[in-house]
Coordinates of N, CA and C in Angstrom, one line a residue:
M1 N 130.5 84.6 123.3 CA 131.7 85.5 123.1 C 132.1 85.5 121.6
K2 N 132.0 84.3 120.9 CA 132.4 84.3 119.5 C 131.5 85.2 118.7
R3 N 130.2 85.3 119.0 CA 129.3 86.1 118.3 C 129.7 87.6 118.4
N4 N 130.1 88.0 119.6 CA 130.6 89.4 119.8 C 131.8 89.7 118.9
K5 N 132.7 88.7 118.8 CA 133.9 88.9 118.0 C 133.6 89.0 116.5
N6 N 132.6 88.2 116.1 CA 132.2 88.2 114.7 C 131.5 89.6 114.4
L7 N 130.7 90.1 115.3 CA 130.1 91.4 115.1 C 131.1 92.5 115.1
R8 N 132.1 92.4 115.9 CA 133.2 93.4 116.0 C 134.0 93.4 114.6
V9 N 134.3 92.3 114.1 CA 135.0 92.2 112.8 C 134.1 92.7 111.7
L10 N 132.9 92.4 111.7 CA 131.9 92.9 110.7 C 131.9 94.4 110.7
V11 N 131.8 95.0 111.9 CA 131.7 96.5 112.1 C 133.0 97.1 111.6
I12 N 134.2 96.5 111.9 CA 135.5 97.1 111.4 C 135.5 97.0 109.9
A13 N 135.1 95.8 109.4 CA 135.1 95.6 107.9 C 134.2 96.7 107.2
A14 N 133.1 96.9 107.8 CA 132.1 97.9 107.2 C 132.7 99.3 107.3
F15 N 133.4 99.6 108.4 CA 134.1 100.9 108.5 C 135.1 101.1 107.4
F16 N 135.9 100.0 107.2 CA 137.0 100.1 106.1 C 136.4 100.2 104.7
A17 N 135.3 99.5 104.5 CA 134.6 99.6 103.2 C 134.1 101.0 103.0
A18 N 133.5 101.6 104.0 CA 132.9 103.0 103.9 C 134.1 104.0 103.7
L19 N 135.2 103.8 104.4 CA 136.3 104.7 104.3 C 136.9 104.6 102.8
S20 N 136.9 103.4 102.3 CA 137.4 103.2 100.9 C 136.5 103.9 99.9
I21 N 135.2 103.9 100.1 CA 134.2 104.6 99.3 C 134.5 106.1 99.4
A22 N 134.6 106.6 100.6 CA 134.8 108.0 100.7 C 136.1 108.5 100.1
L23 N 137.2 107.7 100.3 CA 138.5 108.1 99.7 C 138.5 107.9 98.2
G24 N 137.8 106.9 97.7 CA 137.9 106.6 96.2 C 136.9 107.3 95.4
K25 N 135.7 107.5 95.9 CA 134.6 108.0 95.0 C 134.3 109.4 95.3
F26 N 134.6 109.9 96.5 CA 134.2 111.3 96.8 C 135.4 112.2 97.0
L27 N 136.5 111.7 97.4 CA 137.7 112.5 97.6 C 138.8 112.3 96.6
A28 N 138.5 111.6 95.5 CA 139.5 111.4 94.5 C 139.7 112.5 93.6
I29 N 140.8 112.6 92.9 CA 141.1 113.6 91.9 C 141.1 112.9 90.6
S30 N 140.1 113.2 89.7 CA 140.0 112.5 88.4 C 140.7 113.3 87.4
I31 N 141.4 112.6 86.5 CA 142.1 113.2 85.4 C 141.7 112.4 84.2
G32 N 140.7 112.9 83.4 CA 140.2 112.1 82.3 C 139.4 110.9 82.8
D33 N 139.2 110.0 81.8 CA 138.5 108.7 82.1 C 139.3 107.6 82.8
T34 N 140.6 107.7 82.6 CA 141.4 106.6 83.0 C 142.3 106.8 84.2
I35 N 142.5 108.0 84.7 CA 143.4 108.3 85.8 C 142.5 108.9 86.9
R36 N 142.7 108.3 88.1 CA 142.0 108.8 89.3 C 143.0 108.7 90.5
I37 N 143.4 109.8 91.0 CA 144.3 109.7 92.1 C 143.5 109.7 93.4
S38 N 143.6 108.6 94.1 CA 142.9 108.4 95.4 C 143.7 107.4 96.2
F39 N 143.3 107.3 97.5 CA 143.9 106.4 98.4 C 142.8 105.4 98.9
E40 N 141.9 105.0 97.9 CA 140.8 104.1 98.3 C 141.3 102.7 98.6
N41 N 142.5 102.4 98.2 CA 143.0 101.0 98.5 C 143.6 100.9 99.9
L42 N 144.0 102.0 100.5 CA 144.6 102.0 101.9 C 143.7 101.3 102.9
P43 N 142.4 101.6 103.0 CA 141.6 100.8 104.0 C 141.4 99.4 103.6
L44 N 141.4 99.1 102.3 CA 141.3 97.7 101.9 C 142.6 96.9 102.2
I45 N 143.7 97.5 102.1 CA 145.0 96.9 102.4 C 145.0 96.6 103.9
L46 N 144.6 97.6 104.7 CA 144.6 97.5 106.2 C 143.6 96.3 106.6
A47 N 142.4 96.3 105.9 CA 141.5 95.2 106.2 C 142.0 93.9 105.9
S48 N 142.7 93.8 104.8 CA 143.3 92.5 104.3 C 144.4 92.0 105.3
I49 N 145.2 92.9 105.7 CA 146.3 92.6 106.6 C 145.8 92.3 108.0
G50 N 144.9 93.2 108.5 CA 144.5 93.1 109.9 C 143.4 92.1 110.1
L51 N 142.4 92.0 109.2 CA 141.3 91.1 109.4 C 141.4 89.8 108.6
G52 N 142.3 89.7 107.6 CA 142.5 88.6 106.8 C 142.1 88.8 105.4
P53 N 142.7 87.9 104.5 CA 142.4 88.1 103.0 C 140.9 88.0 102.7
L54 N 140.2 87.1 103.3 CA 138.8 87.0 103.0 C 138.0 88.2 103.3
W55 N 138.2 88.8 104.5 CA 137.5 90.0 104.9 C 138.0 91.2 104.0
G56 N 139.3 91.2 103.7 CA 139.8 92.3 102.8 C 139.1 92.2 101.4
T57 N 138.9 91.0 100.9 CA 138.3 90.8 99.6 C 136.8 91.3 99.7
M58 N 136.1 90.9 100.7 CA 134.7 91.3 100.9 C 134.6 92.8 101.0
C59 N 135.5 93.4 101.8 CA 135.5 94.9 101.9 C 135.6 95.5 100.5
A60 N 136.6 95.0 99.8 CA 136.9 95.6 98.5 C 135.7 95.5 97.5
I61 N 135.1 94.3 97.4 CA 134.0 94.1 96.5 C 132.8 95.0 97.0
C62 N 132.5 95.0 98.3 CA 131.4 95.9 98.7 C 131.7 97.4 98.5
A63 N 132.9 97.8 98.7 CA 133.3 99.2 98.5 C 133.1 99.6 97.0
D64 N 133.6 98.7 96.1 CA 133.5 99.0 94.7 C 132.0 99.0 94.2
L65 N 131.3 98.0 94.6 CA 129.9 98.0 94.1 C 129.0 99.1 94.7
L66 N 129.1 99.3 96.0 CA 128.4 100.4 96.7 C 128.8 101.8 96.2
G67 N 130.1 101.9 96.0 CA 130.7 103.2 95.6 C 130.2 103.5 94.2
C68 N 130.1 102.5 93.3 CA 129.6 102.8 91.9 C 128.1 103.2 92.0
V69 N 127.4 102.5 92.8 CA 125.9 102.8 92.9 C 125.7 104.2 93.4
L70 N 126.5 104.5 94.5 CA 126.3 105.9 95.1 C 126.7 107.0 94.2
R71 N 127.7 106.8 93.3 CA 128.2 107.8 92.4 C 127.5 107.7 91.0
G72 N 126.7 106.7 90.8 CA 126.1 106.6 89.5 C 127.0 106.0 88.4
Y73 N 128.1 105.4 88.8 CA 129.0 104.8 87.8 C 128.5 103.5 87.4
G74 N 128.8 103.1 86.1 CA 128.5 101.7 85.7 C 129.5 100.7 86.4
I75 N 129.0 99.6 86.7 CA 129.8 98.6 87.4 C 130.5 97.8 86.3
I76 N 131.9 97.8 86.4 CA 132.7 97.1 85.4 C 133.3 95.9 86.1
P77 N 132.9 94.7 85.8 CA 133.3 93.5 86.5 C 134.8 93.3 86.6
L78 N 135.6 93.7 85.6 CA 137.0 93.6 85.7 C 137.6 94.6 86.7
I79 N 137.0 95.7 86.8 CA 137.5 96.7 87.8 C 137.2 96.1 89.2
T80 N 136.0 95.5 89.4 CA 135.6 94.9 90.6 C 136.6 93.8 91.0
L81 N 137.0 93.0 90.0 CA 138.0 91.9 90.2 C 139.3 92.5 90.7
A82 N 139.7 93.6 90.0 CA 141.0 94.3 90.5 C 140.9 94.7 91.9
Q83 N 139.7 95.3 92.3 CA 139.5 95.7 93.7 C 139.5 94.5 94.6
A84 N 138.9 93.5 94.2 CA 138.9 92.2 95.0 C 140.3 91.8 95.2
L85 N 141.2 91.8 94.2 CA 142.6 91.5 94.3 C 143.3 92.4 95.3
M86 N 143.0 93.7 95.3 CA 143.6 94.6 96.2 C 143.2 94.3 97.7
G87 N 142.0 93.7 97.8 CA 141.6 93.3 99.2 C 142.2 91.9 99.6
L88 N 142.5 91.1 98.6 CA 143.0 89.7 98.8 C 144.5 89.6 99.0
L89 N 145.2 90.2 98.0 CA 146.7 90.0 97.9 C 147.5 90.4 99.1
P90 N 147.3 91.6 99.7 CA 148.2 92.0 100.8 C 148.1 91.1 102.0
G91 N 146.8 90.7 102.3 CA 146.6 89.7 103.4 C 147.2 88.4 103.2
L92 N 147.1 87.9 101.9 CA 147.7 86.6 101.6 C 149.2 86.7 101.7
M93 N 149.8 87.7 101.2 CA 151.3 87.8 101.2 C 151.8 88.0 102.6
T94 N 151.2 88.9 103.4 CA 151.7 89.1 104.8 C 151.5 87.9 105.7
K95 N 150.4 87.2 105.4 CA 150.0 86.1 106.3 C 150.7 84.8 105.9
Y96 N 150.7 84.5 104.6 CA 151.2 83.1 104.1 C 152.5 83.1 103.4
V97 N 152.9 84.2 102.8 CA 154.1 84.2 102.0 C 155.3 84.8 102.9
F98 N 155.1 86.0 103.4 CA 156.1 86.6 104.2 C 156.0 86.3 105.7
R99 N 154.8 85.9 106.1 CA 154.5 85.6 107.5 C 155.0 86.7 108.5
S100 N 154.7 87.9 108.1 CA 155.1 89.1 108.9 C 154.4 90.3 108.4
V101 N 154.2 91.2 109.4 CA 153.6 92.5 109.1 C 154.6 93.6 109.5
K102 N 155.9 93.3 109.3 CA 156.9 94.2 109.6 C 157.0 95.2 108.3
G103 N 157.7 96.3 108.5 CA 157.7 97.4 107.5 C 158.0 96.9 106.1
S104 N 159.2 96.3 105.9 CA 159.6 96.0 104.5 C 158.7 94.9 103.9
K105 N 158.1 94.0 104.7 CA 157.2 93.0 104.1 C 155.9 93.7 103.7
V106 N 155.4 94.6 104.5 CA 154.2 95.3 104.1 C 154.4 96.1 102.9
V107 N 155.5 96.8 102.8 CA 155.8 97.6 101.6 C 155.8 96.7 100.4
L108 N 156.5 95.6 100.4 CA 156.6 94.7 99.3 C 155.2 94.1 99.0
A109 N 154.4 93.8 100.0 CA 153.0 93.3 99.7 C 152.1 94.3 99.0
V110 N 152.2 95.6 99.5 CA 151.5 96.7 98.9 C 151.9 96.9 97.4
C111 N 153.2 96.9 97.2 CA 153.7 97.2 95.8 C 153.3 96.1 94.9
I112 N 153.5 94.8 95.3 CA 153.1 93.7 94.4 C 151.6 93.7 94.2
S113 N 150.8 94.1 95.2 CA 149.3 94.1 95.0 C 149.0 95.2 94.0
H114 N 149.6 96.4 94.1 CA 149.3 97.5 93.1 C 149.8 97.1 91.7
L115 N 150.9 96.4 91.6 CA 151.4 96.0 90.3 C 150.4 95.1 89.6
I116 N 149.9 94.1 90.4 CA 149.0 93.1 89.8 C 147.6 93.7 89.6
A117 N 147.0 94.3 90.6 CA 145.6 94.8 90.6 C 145.5 96.1 89.9
S118 N 146.2 97.1 90.3 CA 146.0 98.5 89.8 C 146.7 98.7 88.4
I119 N 147.9 98.2 88.2 CA 148.6 98.4 87.0 C 148.2 97.4 85.9
I120 N 148.1 96.1 86.2 CA 147.9 95.2 85.2 C 146.4 95.0 84.9
V121 N 145.6 94.5 86.0 CA 144.2 94.1 85.8 C 143.4 95.4 85.5
K122 N 143.5 96.5 86.2 CA 142.7 97.7 85.9 C 143.0 98.3 84.6
T123 N 144.3 98.2 84.2 CA 144.7 98.8 82.9 C 144.0 98.0 81.8
V124 N 144.0 96.7 81.9 CA 143.3 95.8 80.9 C 141.8 96.1 80.9
A125 N 141.2 96.3 82.1 CA 139.8 96.6 82.2 C 139.5 97.9 81.5
L126 N 140.3 98.9 81.8 CA 140.1 100.2 81.2 C 140.3 100.2 79.6
H127 N 141.3 99.4 79.2 CA 141.4 99.3 77.7 C 140.2 98.6 77.1
L128 N 139.7 97.6 77.7 CA 138.6 96.9 77.1 C 137.3 97.7 77.2
T129 N 137.2 98.6 78.3 CA 136.0 99.4 78.5 C 136.0 100.6 77.6
Y130 N 137.1 101.3 77.6 CA 137.1 102.6 76.9 C 137.9 102.6 75.6
T131 N 138.5 101.4 75.2 CA 139.3 101.2 74.0 C 140.5 102.2 73.9
T132 N 140.9 102.7 75.1 CA 142.2 103.5 75.1 C 143.3 102.6 74.8
P133 N 144.3 103.0 74.0 CA 145.4 102.1 73.7 C 146.2 101.8 75.0
Y134 N 146.8 100.6 75.0 CA 147.5 100.1 76.2 C 148.7 101.1 76.5
G135 N 149.4 101.5 75.4 CA 150.6 102.3 75.6 C 150.3 103.6 76.4
A136 N 149.2 104.2 75.9 CA 148.7 105.5 76.6 C 148.3 105.2 78.0
L137 N 147.7 104.1 78.3 CA 147.2 103.8 79.6 C 148.4 103.5 80.5
F138 N 149.4 102.7 80.0 CA 150.5 102.4 80.9 C 151.4 103.6 81.1
M139 N 151.5 104.5 80.1 CA 152.4 105.7 80.3 C 151.8 106.6 81.4
T140 N 150.5 106.6 81.6 CA 149.9 107.5 82.6 C 149.7 106.7 83.9
R141 N 149.3 105.5 83.9 CA 149.0 104.7 85.1 C 150.2 104.3 85.9
V142 N 151.3 103.9 85.2 CA 152.5 103.4 85.9 C 153.0 104.4 86.9
P143 N 153.3 105.6 86.4 CA 153.9 106.6 87.4 C 152.8 107.0 88.5
T144 N 151.6 107.0 88.1 CA 150.5 107.4 89.1 C 150.5 106.3 90.2
Y145 N 150.6 105.1 89.8 CA 150.5 104.0 90.8 C 151.8 103.7 91.5
I146 N 152.9 104.1 91.0 CA 154.1 104.1 91.7 C 154.0 105.1 92.9
F147 N 153.6 106.3 92.6 CA 153.4 107.3 93.6 C 152.4 106.8 94.7
I148 N 151.2 106.3 94.2 CA 150.1 105.9 95.2 C 150.6 104.7 96.0
A149 N 151.3 103.8 95.4 CA 151.8 102.6 96.2 C 152.8 103.1 97.2
A150 N 153.7 104.0 96.9 CA 154.7 104.5 97.8 C 154.0 105.2 99.0
V151 N 153.0 106.0 98.7 CA 152.3 106.7 99.8 C 151.5 105.7 100.7
E152 N 150.8 104.8 100.0 CA 150.0 103.9 100.8 C 150.9 102.9 101.6
S153 N 152.0 102.5 101.0 CA 153.0 101.7 101.8 C 153.4 102.4 103.0
Y154 N 153.8 103.6 102.9 CA 154.3 104.4 104.0 C 153.2 104.5 105.1
L155 N 152.0 104.9 104.6 CA 150.9 105.0 105.6 C 150.5 103.7 106.3
C156 N 150.5 102.6 105.5 CA 150.3 101.3 106.1 C 151.2 101.0 107.2
V157 N 152.5 101.2 106.9 CA 153.6 100.9 107.9 C 153.3 101.7 109.2
L158 N 153.1 103.0 109.0 CA 152.8 103.9 110.1 C 151.6 103.4 110.9
L159 N 150.5 103.2 110.2 CA 149.2 102.8 110.8 C 149.3 101.5 111.5
L160 N 150.0 100.5 111.0 CA 150.2 99.2 111.6 C 151.0 99.3 112.8
K161 N 151.8 100.4 113.0 CA 152.5 100.5 114.3 C 151.6 101.1 115.4
S162 N 150.5 101.6 115.0 CA 149.6 102.3 116.0 C 149.1 101.2 117.0
K163 N 149.1 101.6 118.2 CA 148.6 100.7 119.3 C 147.1 100.4 119.1
V164 N 146.3 101.3 118.7 CA 144.9 101.1 118.5 C 144.7 100.0 117.4
L165 N 145.3 100.1 116.3 CA 145.2 99.1 115.2 C 145.8 97.8 115.6
R166 N 146.9 97.8 116.3 CA 147.5 96.5 116.7 C 146.6 95.8 117.7
K167 N 145.9 96.5 118.5 CA 145.0 95.9 119.5 C 143.8 95.4 118.7
E168 N 143.2 96.2 117.9 CA 142.0 95.7 117.1 C 142.3 94.5 116.2
F169 N 143.5 94.5 115.6 CA 143.8 93.4 114.7 C 144.5 92.3 115.4
S170 N 144.8 92.4 116.7 CA 145.5 91.4 117.5 C 146.9 91.1 116.8
L171 N 147.6 92.1 116.4 CA 148.9 91.9 115.8 C 150.0 91.9 116.9

C-alpha cells in the first residue's frame, strides 16, 4: 500500500513540475531579459503546500532545469536556487510556522515566498548574470511580482478549497 502512495505522490509531483514548465517557459510573456510575467510558481506552491516542502523543492528544481533544457536557456544556478526556495518556503510556512492552510495564512506564505525568492534572490541572480543595475531591476520586478503574488495567492486559496485537491492532498 505504501508503494502505491509513493507512486501517486510522484505522479502528482511530476504533473505539477510539467504544469510549471508549461506556464513558465511556454505560456509566459517576456518583456526584455529580466521581466517575465508567468504563473509558473503556482503549481510549485500547490505542490509545496499539498505534498510537503521537500516535494515542492524537488518539483521546482526539476521544472527549472527541464524547462531550461527544453527552451534552450542557459541554466543559472542562482535562478534554480530561487525556484527551489519557491518550492520550499510555502510548504515550510504553512506546515511549521502557521500550521494552517487557511486563506490568510496561504496568502502570507505566498507573499513571503515571492519576496524572498522572486524579488530578492532572482533579482540578485539577474544582476550578476546580466549586469543590469539593481535599481532598474527592482523598479520593474517589484510591481510585477506584487501583481503575480496577488494573483497566485488568490488562485491558491481558491484551488485549495477544491474538493479534488483537498482529497489528493489529504487536507
